[in-house]
């Protein structure tokens, strides 16, 4: 009887042990499955975030093109209604300063570097190049031509920027390699397209629903033909000032790496210098009047979007990818502006503008293709920056990095072996 009870107890314990072992195996399998899932999730999220990080400069610059297209249309309407472009430039940068300065004061209060005389002079020149020279020349050219033509002429900006970046050694060109040859050929083609737009106007090409709306444009085009070439030259001068702004911005960011603060200071200097120019060029104080109309809309929209946000985004991308990349997506703005100008403003496109813009776009993408083959960030520089600065081999004999693995986790130890001093 006792033997039977012991046998029954042994079978029960054995069953419990087998169940416990089975449960343990199931738990281990479930844990392993959970770990695998976590690793897979992390790898998926890592791939997504990595792709977004790589695409971030492209998304930022493409988004700016939509903002610029809206600015071209709004400012064209405002200038046609009689607003002075010198006054518009001042109000634009006042609005940009009010929008960006609070963020700069709060977000960069701990990382803002000290102001030096060199940086201050560079900021003054930046405020003169883009807010004063570029924008006023652009507005004069815009009034003499059209919004679509003005946006198309901006396509020459990457070529001018590429030439200036090469001169100032911000862009490397190896003519022995195909990417370097593509940059040079693309620049030549782009300049040729700009010359076509300047020297050849051609017949009117109707787009979308502009046939019934073109009478007013045809009546006004006869008086505007005299100023067409002058307006084109003003637009090209605007591109020259804008390219100089990008080059100088690239140098300034190396000394003053606070993008929001730099943007605010550029807007302040642009408003001050622009106000001085406006007071000289426009003596009628009634031109400074604002109301709840297109004047206020143009000042706020162009200031916040195309000066405040644009300067900041361009500065960030300029640090990462260089000035040529910042200017590489202007043909998209041309297409958007041409469509909006034809529909909203009943503007007429001429054959010379279309042919010249097509040639410019072809040359531009040759430059962009060559630029895409460049290495981003300079691997050699990064490698040198991450090396340990061993300057005296007699002081350090060896440096070892030992990696120990166990079941609980990974532990790394850094051992440095230093020989005894020679005086010892």
Coordinates of C-alpha atoms in Angstrom, one line a residue:
X1 CA 0.0 0.0 0.0
X2 CA 2.8 2.4 0.9
X3 CA 4.6 1.4 -2.3
X4 CA 1.6 2.3 -4.4
X5 CA 1.3 5.7 -2.7
X6 CA 4.9 6.5 -3.3
X7 CA 4.5 5.4 -7.0
X8 CA 1.5 7.7 -7.3
X9 CA 3.3 10.6 -5.7
X10 CA 6.3 10.1 -8.0
X11 CA 4.1 10.1 -11.1
X12 CA 2.3 13.3 -9.9
X13 CA 5.6 15.0 -9.2
X14 CA 7.0 13.9 -12.6
X15 CA 3.8 15.3 -14.3
X16 CA 4.2 18.6 -12.5
X17 CA 7.9 18.8 -13.5
X18 CA 7.1 18.0 -17.1
X19 CA 4.3 20.7 -17.1
X20 CA 6.8 23.2 -15.5
X21 CA 9.4 22.4 -18.1
X22 CA 6.9 22.8 -20.9
X23 CA 5.6 26.1 -19.4
X24 CA 9.2 27.3 -19.1
X25 CA 9.9 26.4 -22.7
X26 CA 6.7 28.2 -23.8
X27 CA 7.7 31.3 -21.8
X28 CA 11.2 31.3 -23.3
X29 CA 9.7 31.0 -26.8
X30 CA 7.3 33.8 -26.2
X31 CA 10.1 36.0 -24.8
X32 CA 12.2 35.2 -27.8
X33 CA 9.3 36.0 -30.1
X34 CA 8.7 39.3 -28.3
X35 CA 12.4 40.2 -28.5
X36 CA 12.4 39.4 -32.2
X37 CA 9.3 41.5 -32.7
X38 CA 10.9 44.4 -30.8
X39 CA 14.1 44.1 -32.9
X40 CA 12.0 44.0 -36.1
X41 CA 9.9 47.0 -35.0
X42 CA 13.1 48.9 -34.1
X43 CA 14.6 48.0 -37.5
X44 CA 11.5 49.2 -39.3
X45 CA 11.3 52.4 -37.3
X46 CA 15.0 52.9 -37.9
X47 CA 14.6 52.5 -41.6
X48 CA 11.6 54.9 -41.7
X49 CA 13.3 57.6 -39.6
X50 CA 16.5 57.2 -41.6
X51 CA 14.6 57.7 -44.8
X52 CA 12.9 60.7 -43.4
X53 CA 16.2 62.2 -42.2
X54 CA 17.7 61.8 -45.7
X55 CA 14.6 63.3 -47.3
X56 CA 14.3 66.2 -44.9
X57 CA 16.4 68.6 -46.9
X58 CA 14.5 67.8 -50.1
X59 CA 11.1 68.2 -48.4
X60 CA 12.2 71.5 -46.8
X61 CA 13.4 73.1 -50.1
X62 CA 10.5 71.8 -52.1
X63 CA 8.0 73.2 -49.6
X64 CA 9.7 76.6 -49.9
X65 CA 9.0 76.6 -53.6
X66 CA 5.2 76.5 -52.9
X67 CA 5.7 79.4 -50.5
X68 CA 7.6 81.4 -53.1
X69 CA 5.0 80.7 -55.8
X70 CA 2.3 82.2 -53.6
X71 CA 4.5 85.2 -52.8
X72 CA 5.0 85.9 -56.6
X73 CA 1.2 86.0 -57.1
X74 CA 0.3 88.0 -54.1
X75 CA 3.1 90.6 -54.6
X76 CA 2.2 90.9 -58.3
X77 CA -1.4 91.8 -57.4
X78 CA -0.2 94.3 -54.7
X79 CA 2.3 96.0 -57.0
X80 CA -0.3 96.4 -59.7
X81 CA -2.6 98.1 -57.2
X82 CA 0.1 100.7 -56.7
X83 CA 2.1 99.7 -53.6
X84 CA 5.6 101.0 -53.6
X85 CA 8.1 98.1 -53.7
X86 CA 10.6 99.9 -51.4
X87 CA 7.9 100.2 -48.8
X88 CA 6.9 96.5 -49.3
X89 CA 10.5 95.4 -48.7
X90 CA 10.6 97.3 -45.4
X91 CA 7.2 96.0 -44.1
X92 CA 8.2 92.5 -45.2
X93 CA 11.2 92.3 -43.0
X94 CA 9.5 94.0 -40.1
X95 CA 6.9 91.2 -40.2
X96 CA 9.7 88.6 -40.5
X97 CA 11.5 90.0 -37.5
X98 CA 8.4 90.0 -35.3
X99 CA 7.7 86.4 -36.3
X100 CA 11.2 84.9 -35.8
X101 CA 12.8 87.0 -33.1
X102 CA 10.7 85.5 -30.1
X103 CA 11.7 82.0 -31.1
X104 CA 15.4 83.0 -31.5
X105 CA 15.4 84.7 -28.0
X106 CA 13.8 81.6 -26.3
X107 CA 15.2 78.6 -28.2
X108 CA 18.8 79.8 -28.7
X109 CA 19.4 81.8 -25.5
X110 CA 22.0 79.2 -24.3
X111 CA 23.7 78.4 -27.6
X112 CA 23.9 81.9 -29.2
X113 CA 27.6 82.8 -29.7
X114 CA 29.1 86.2 -29.0
X115 CA 28.8 88.9 -31.5
X116 CA 32.1 90.0 -33.1
X117 CA 32.9 92.8 -35.4
X118 CA 33.5 90.4 -38.3
X119 CA 30.1 88.7 -37.8
X120 CA 28.3 92.1 -37.5
X121 CA 29.8 93.3 -40.7
X122 CA 28.8 90.1 -42.5
X123 CA 25.2 90.5 -41.2
X124 CA 25.1 94.0 -42.4
X125 CA 26.2 92.9 -45.9
X126 CA 23.7 90.0 -45.8
X127 CA 20.9 92.5 -44.9
X128 CA 22.0 94.6 -47.9
X129 CA 22.4 91.8 -50.5
X130 CA 19.1 90.0 -50.2
X131 CA 16.5 92.2 -48.4
X132 CA 17.5 95.4 -50.2
X133 CA 19.3 94.7 -53.5
X134 CA 17.8 91.4 -54.4
X135 CA 14.2 92.1 -53.5
X136 CA 14.0 95.6 -54.9
X137 CA 15.6 94.6 -58.2
X138 CA 13.2 91.6 -58.3
X139 CA 10.1 93.8 -57.7
X140 CA 11.2 96.2 -60.5
X141 CA 11.7 93.3 -62.8
X142 CA 8.4 91.7 -61.7
X143 CA 6.4 94.9 -62.5
X144 CA 8.1 95.2 -66.0
X145 CA 7.5 91.5 -67.0
X146 CA 5.1 89.0 -65.3
X147 CA 4.9 86.7 -62.3
X148 CA 5.5 83.6 -64.5
X149 CA 8.5 85.2 -66.3
X150 CA 10.0 86.4 -63.1
X151 CA 9.8 82.9 -61.5
X152 CA 11.2 81.4 -64.7
X153 CA 14.2 83.8 -64.6
X154 CA 15.0 82.7 -61.1
X155 CA 16.0 79.3 -62.6
X156 CA 19.4 80.8 -63.5
X157 CA 20.1 81.2 -59.7
X158 CA 21.7 77.7 -59.3
X159 CA 24.1 78.4 -62.1
X160 CA 25.2 81.7 -60.7
X161 CA 25.4 80.2 -57.2
X162 CA 27.5 77.3 -58.6
X163 CA 29.9 79.7 -60.3
X164 CA 30.3 81.8 -57.2
X165 CA 30.6 78.8 -54.9
X166 CA 33.4 77.4 -57.2
X167 CA 35.2 80.8 -57.1
X168 CA 35.1 80.9 -53.3
X169 CA 36.0 77.2 -53.0
X170 CA 32.7 76.1 -51.5
X171 CA 32.1 73.8 -54.4
X172 CA 34.7 71.3 -55.7
X173 CA 34.8 70.6 -59.5
X174 CA 37.0 67.8 -61.0
X175 CA 36.8 68.3 -64.8
X176 CA 38.4 64.8 -65.2
X177 CA 35.3 63.1 -63.9
X178 CA 31.8 63.0 -65.3
X179 CA 30.0 64.7 -62.4
X180 CA 32.4 67.7 -62.7
X181 CA 31.8 67.9 -66.4
X182 CA 28.0 67.7 -65.9
X183 CA 28.2 70.7 -63.5
X184 CA 30.2 72.8 -66.0
X185 CA 28.0 71.8 -69.0
X186 CA 24.8 72.4 -67.0
X187 CA 26.0 75.9 -66.0
X188 CA 26.7 76.8 -69.6
X189 CA 23.3 75.5 -70.7
X190 CA 21.6 77.4 -67.9
X191 CA 23.2 80.7 -68.8
X192 CA 22.3 80.1 -72.5
X193 CA 18.6 79.6 -71.5
X194 CA 18.7 82.9 -69.6
X195 CA 20.0 84.6 -72.7
X196 CA 17.2 83.1 -74.8
X197 CA 14.6 84.5 -72.3
X198 CA 16.2 87.9 -72.4
X199 CA 16.7 88.4 -76.1
X200 CA 13.7 86.5 -77.5
X201 CA 10.1 87.1 -76.5
X202 CA 8.2 85.3 -79.2
X203 CA 4.4 84.9 -79.7
X204 CA 1.9 84.5 -77.0
X205 CA 1.2 80.9 -75.8
X206 CA -2.3 80.5 -74.2
X207 CA -2.5 78.1 -71.3
X208 CA -5.5 76.7 -69.4
X209 CA -8.5 79.1 -69.7
X210 CA -6.7 82.4 -70.6
X211 CA -8.1 82.8 -74.1
X212 CA -11.1 84.8 -73.0
X213 CA -9.2 86.7 -70.4
X214 CA -6.3 87.8 -72.4
X215 CA -7.7 91.1 -73.8
X216 CA -6.5 93.2 -70.9
X217 CA -3.1 91.5 -71.0
X218 CA -2.8 92.2 -74.7
X219 CA -3.6 95.8 -74.3
X220 CA -1.1 96.3 -71.6
X221 CA 1.7 94.3 -73.3
X222 CA 2.2 96.8 -76.0
X223 CA 3.3 99.4 -73.4
X224 CA 5.3 96.8 -71.5
X225 CA 7.4 95.6 -74.4
X226 CA 9.7 98.6 -74.0
X227 CA 10.6 97.6 -70.4
X228 CA 10.8 93.8 -71.1
X229 CA 14.6 93.7 -71.6
X230 CA 15.2 96.1 -68.7
X231 CA 13.0 94.0 -66.5
X232 CA 14.9 90.9 -67.4
X233 CA 18.2 92.5 -66.6
X234 CA 16.8 93.6 -63.2
X235 CA 15.7 90.0 -62.5
X236 CA 19.2 88.7 -63.4
X237 CA 20.7 91.3 -61.1
X238 CA 18.4 90.1 -58.4
X239 CA 19.7 86.5 -58.9
X240 CA 23.2 87.8 -58.6
X241 CA 22.5 89.5 -55.3
X242 CA 20.6 86.4 -54.1
X243 CA 23.5 84.1 -55.0
X244 CA 25.9 86.4 -53.1
X245 CA 23.6 86.1 -50.1
X246 CA 23.8 82.3 -50.1
X247 CA 27.6 82.3 -50.4
X248 CA 28.0 84.8 -47.6
X249 CA 25.4 83.0 -45.5
X250 CA 27.5 79.9 -45.8
X251 CA 30.6 81.6 -44.4
X252 CA 28.7 83.4 -41.7
X253 CA 27.1 80.3 -40.3
X254 CA 30.6 78.9 -39.6
X255 CA 31.3 81.8 -37.3
X256 CA 27.7 82.3 -36.0
X257 CA 26.0 78.8 -35.9
X258 CA 22.7 80.0 -34.6
X259 CA 20.2 79.9 -37.5
X260 CA 17.2 81.6 -35.8
X261 CA 19.3 84.4 -34.3
X262 CA 21.1 85.0 -37.6
X263 CA 17.8 85.1 -39.4
X264 CA 16.4 87.6 -37.0
X265 CA 19.4 89.8 -37.3
X266 CA 19.4 89.7 -41.1
X267 CA 15.7 90.7 -41.1
X268 CA 16.4 93.6 -38.6
X269 CA 19.3 94.9 -40.7
X270 CA 17.3 94.5 -43.9
X271 CA 14.4 96.5 -42.4
X272 CA 16.8 99.3 -41.2
X273 CA 18.7 99.5 -44.5
X274 CA 15.6 99.1 -46.6
X275 CA 13.9 101.9 -44.6
X276 CA 16.8 104.2 -45.3
X277 CA 16.6 103.5 -49.0
X278 CA 12.8 103.8 -49.1
X279 CA 12.9 107.2 -47.4
X280 CA 15.3 108.5 -50.1
X281 CA 13.5 106.9 -53.0
X282 CA 9.9 107.6 -51.9
X283 CA 9.2 111.0 -50.3
X284 CA 5.4 110.6 -50.2
X285 CA 4.4 109.5 -46.7
X286 CA 1.0 108.3 -47.9
X287 CA 2.8 105.4 -49.6
X288 CA 3.5 103.9 -46.1
X289 CA -0.2 103.6 -45.3
X290 CA -1.5 100.0 -44.7
X291 CA -5.1 98.7 -44.5
X292 CA -6.9 95.4 -44.3
X293 CA -6.2 94.7 -47.9
X294 CA -3.6 93.1 -50.2
X295 CA -0.9 95.4 -49.0
X296 CA -1.0 94.0 -45.5
X297 CA -1.4 90.4 -46.8
X298 CA 1.6 90.8 -49.1
X299 CA 3.8 92.3 -46.3
X300 CA 2.9 89.6 -43.7
X301 CA 2.9 86.6 -46.0
X302 CA 6.2 87.4 -47.8
X303 CA 7.8 88.5 -44.5
X304 CA 6.8 85.4 -42.4
X305 CA 7.0 82.7 -45.2
X306 CA 9.6 84.0 -47.7
X307 CA 11.9 85.9 -45.4
X308 CA 11.6 84.5 -41.8
X309 CA 11.0 80.9 -42.4
X310 CA 12.9 80.8 -45.7
X311 CA 16.1 82.3 -44.3
X312 CA 16.0 79.8 -41.4
X313 CA 15.3 76.7 -43.6
X314 CA 17.9 77.8 -46.2
X315 CA 20.5 78.4 -43.5
X316 CA 19.9 74.9 -42.0
X317 CA 20.1 73.2 -45.4
X318 CA 23.0 75.4 -46.4
X319 CA 25.0 74.0 -43.5
X320 CA 24.1 70.4 -44.4
X321 CA 24.2 70.3 -48.2
X322 CA 25.8 73.6 -49.4
X323 CA 24.5 76.7 -51.3
X324 CA 24.1 74.9 -54.7
X325 CA 21.7 72.4 -53.2
X326 CA 19.5 75.2 -51.7
X327 CA 18.9 76.7 -55.1
X328 CA 18.4 73.5 -57.1
X329 CA 14.6 73.2 -57.0
X330 CA 13.6 76.5 -58.6
X331 CA 12.0 75.0 -61.7
X332 CA 9.2 73.6 -59.5
X333 CA 8.4 77.1 -58.4
X334 CA 8.3 78.2 -62.1
X335 CA 5.7 75.6 -63.0
X336 CA 3.5 76.4 -60.0
X337 CA 3.7 80.2 -60.6
X338 CA 3.0 79.8 -64.3
X339 CA -0.2 77.8 -63.6
X340 CA -1.4 80.2 -60.9
X341 CA -0.5 83.3 -62.9
X342 CA -2.4 82.1 -66.0
X343 CA -5.5 81.2 -64.0
X344 CA -5.6 84.0 -61.3
X345 CA -3.9 86.9 -63.0
X346 CA -4.8 86.0 -66.7
X347 CA -1.1 86.4 -67.6
X348 CA 0.2 85.4 -71.0
X349 CA 3.3 83.3 -71.5
X350 CA 5.5 83.9 -74.5
X351 CA 7.3 81.3 -76.5
X352 CA 10.7 82.7 -75.6
X353 CA 9.9 82.3 -71.9
X354 CA 8.9 78.7 -72.3
X355 CA 11.9 77.8 -74.5
X356 CA 14.3 79.6 -72.2
X357 CA 12.9 78.1 -69.1
X358 CA 13.1 74.6 -70.6
X359 CA 16.7 75.1 -71.5
X360 CA 17.4 76.5 -68.0
X361 CA 15.7 73.5 -66.4
X362 CA 17.7 71.0 -68.6
X363 CA 21.0 72.7 -67.6
X364 CA 19.9 73.0 -64.0
X365 CA 19.3 69.2 -63.6
X366 CA 22.7 68.5 -65.2
X367 CA 24.1 70.6 -62.3
X368 CA 21.9 68.8 -59.8
X369 CA 22.9 65.4 -61.1
X370 CA 26.6 66.3 -60.8
X371 CA 25.9 67.7 -57.3
X372 CA 24.1 64.5 -56.3
X373 CA 27.3 62.5 -56.9
X374 CA 29.2 64.5 -54.3
X375 CA 29.7 63.0 -50.9
X376 CA 27.6 64.7 -48.2
X377 CA 29.4 65.9 -45.1
X378 CA 32.9 64.9 -46.1
X379 CA 33.7 61.4 -44.8
X380 CA 37.4 62.2 -44.4
X381 CA 36.7 65.2 -42.2
X382 CA 34.3 63.2 -40.1
X383 CA 36.8 60.4 -39.8
X384 CA 39.5 62.7 -38.6
X385 CA 37.2 64.4 -36.1
X386 CA 36.3 61.0 -34.5
X387 CA 39.9 59.8 -34.2
X388 CA 41.7 59.9 -30.8
X389 CA 44.2 62.7 -30.9
X390 CA 47.4 60.7 -30.2
X391 CA 50.2 63.3 -30.6
X392 CA 53.1 61.5 -28.9
X393 CA 53.7 57.9 -29.5
X394 CA 56.2 57.7 -26.7
X395 CA 53.6 58.6 -24.2
X396 CA 51.0 56.0 -25.2
X397 CA 51.9 52.4 -26.0
X398 CA 48.6 50.9 -26.9
X399 CA 44.9 51.5 -26.7
X400 CA 42.5 48.6 -26.6
X401 CA 38.8 48.4 -26.8
X402 CA 37.6 45.1 -25.3
X403 CA 34.0 44.1 -25.7
X404 CA 32.7 41.5 -23.2
X405 CA 29.4 39.7 -23.9
X406 CA 27.3 37.8 -21.4
X407 CA 23.7 36.8 -21.0
X408 CA 22.7 39.8 -19.0
X409 CA 23.9 42.4 -21.5
X410 CA 26.9 43.9 -23.2
X411 CA 29.7 45.7 -21.3
X412 CA 32.5 47.5 -22.9
X413 CA 35.8 48.5 -21.2
X414 CA 38.4 50.9 -22.4
X415 CA 41.9 50.0 -21.3
X416 CA 44.9 52.4 -21.7
X417 CA 48.4 51.1 -21.1
X418 CA 50.9 53.8 -20.3
X419 CA 54.6 52.9 -19.9
X420 CA 56.5 54.3 -16.9
X421 CA 58.2 57.6 -17.4
X422 CA 61.7 57.7 -18.7
X423 CA 62.8 59.6 -15.6
X424 CA 61.5 56.9 -13.3

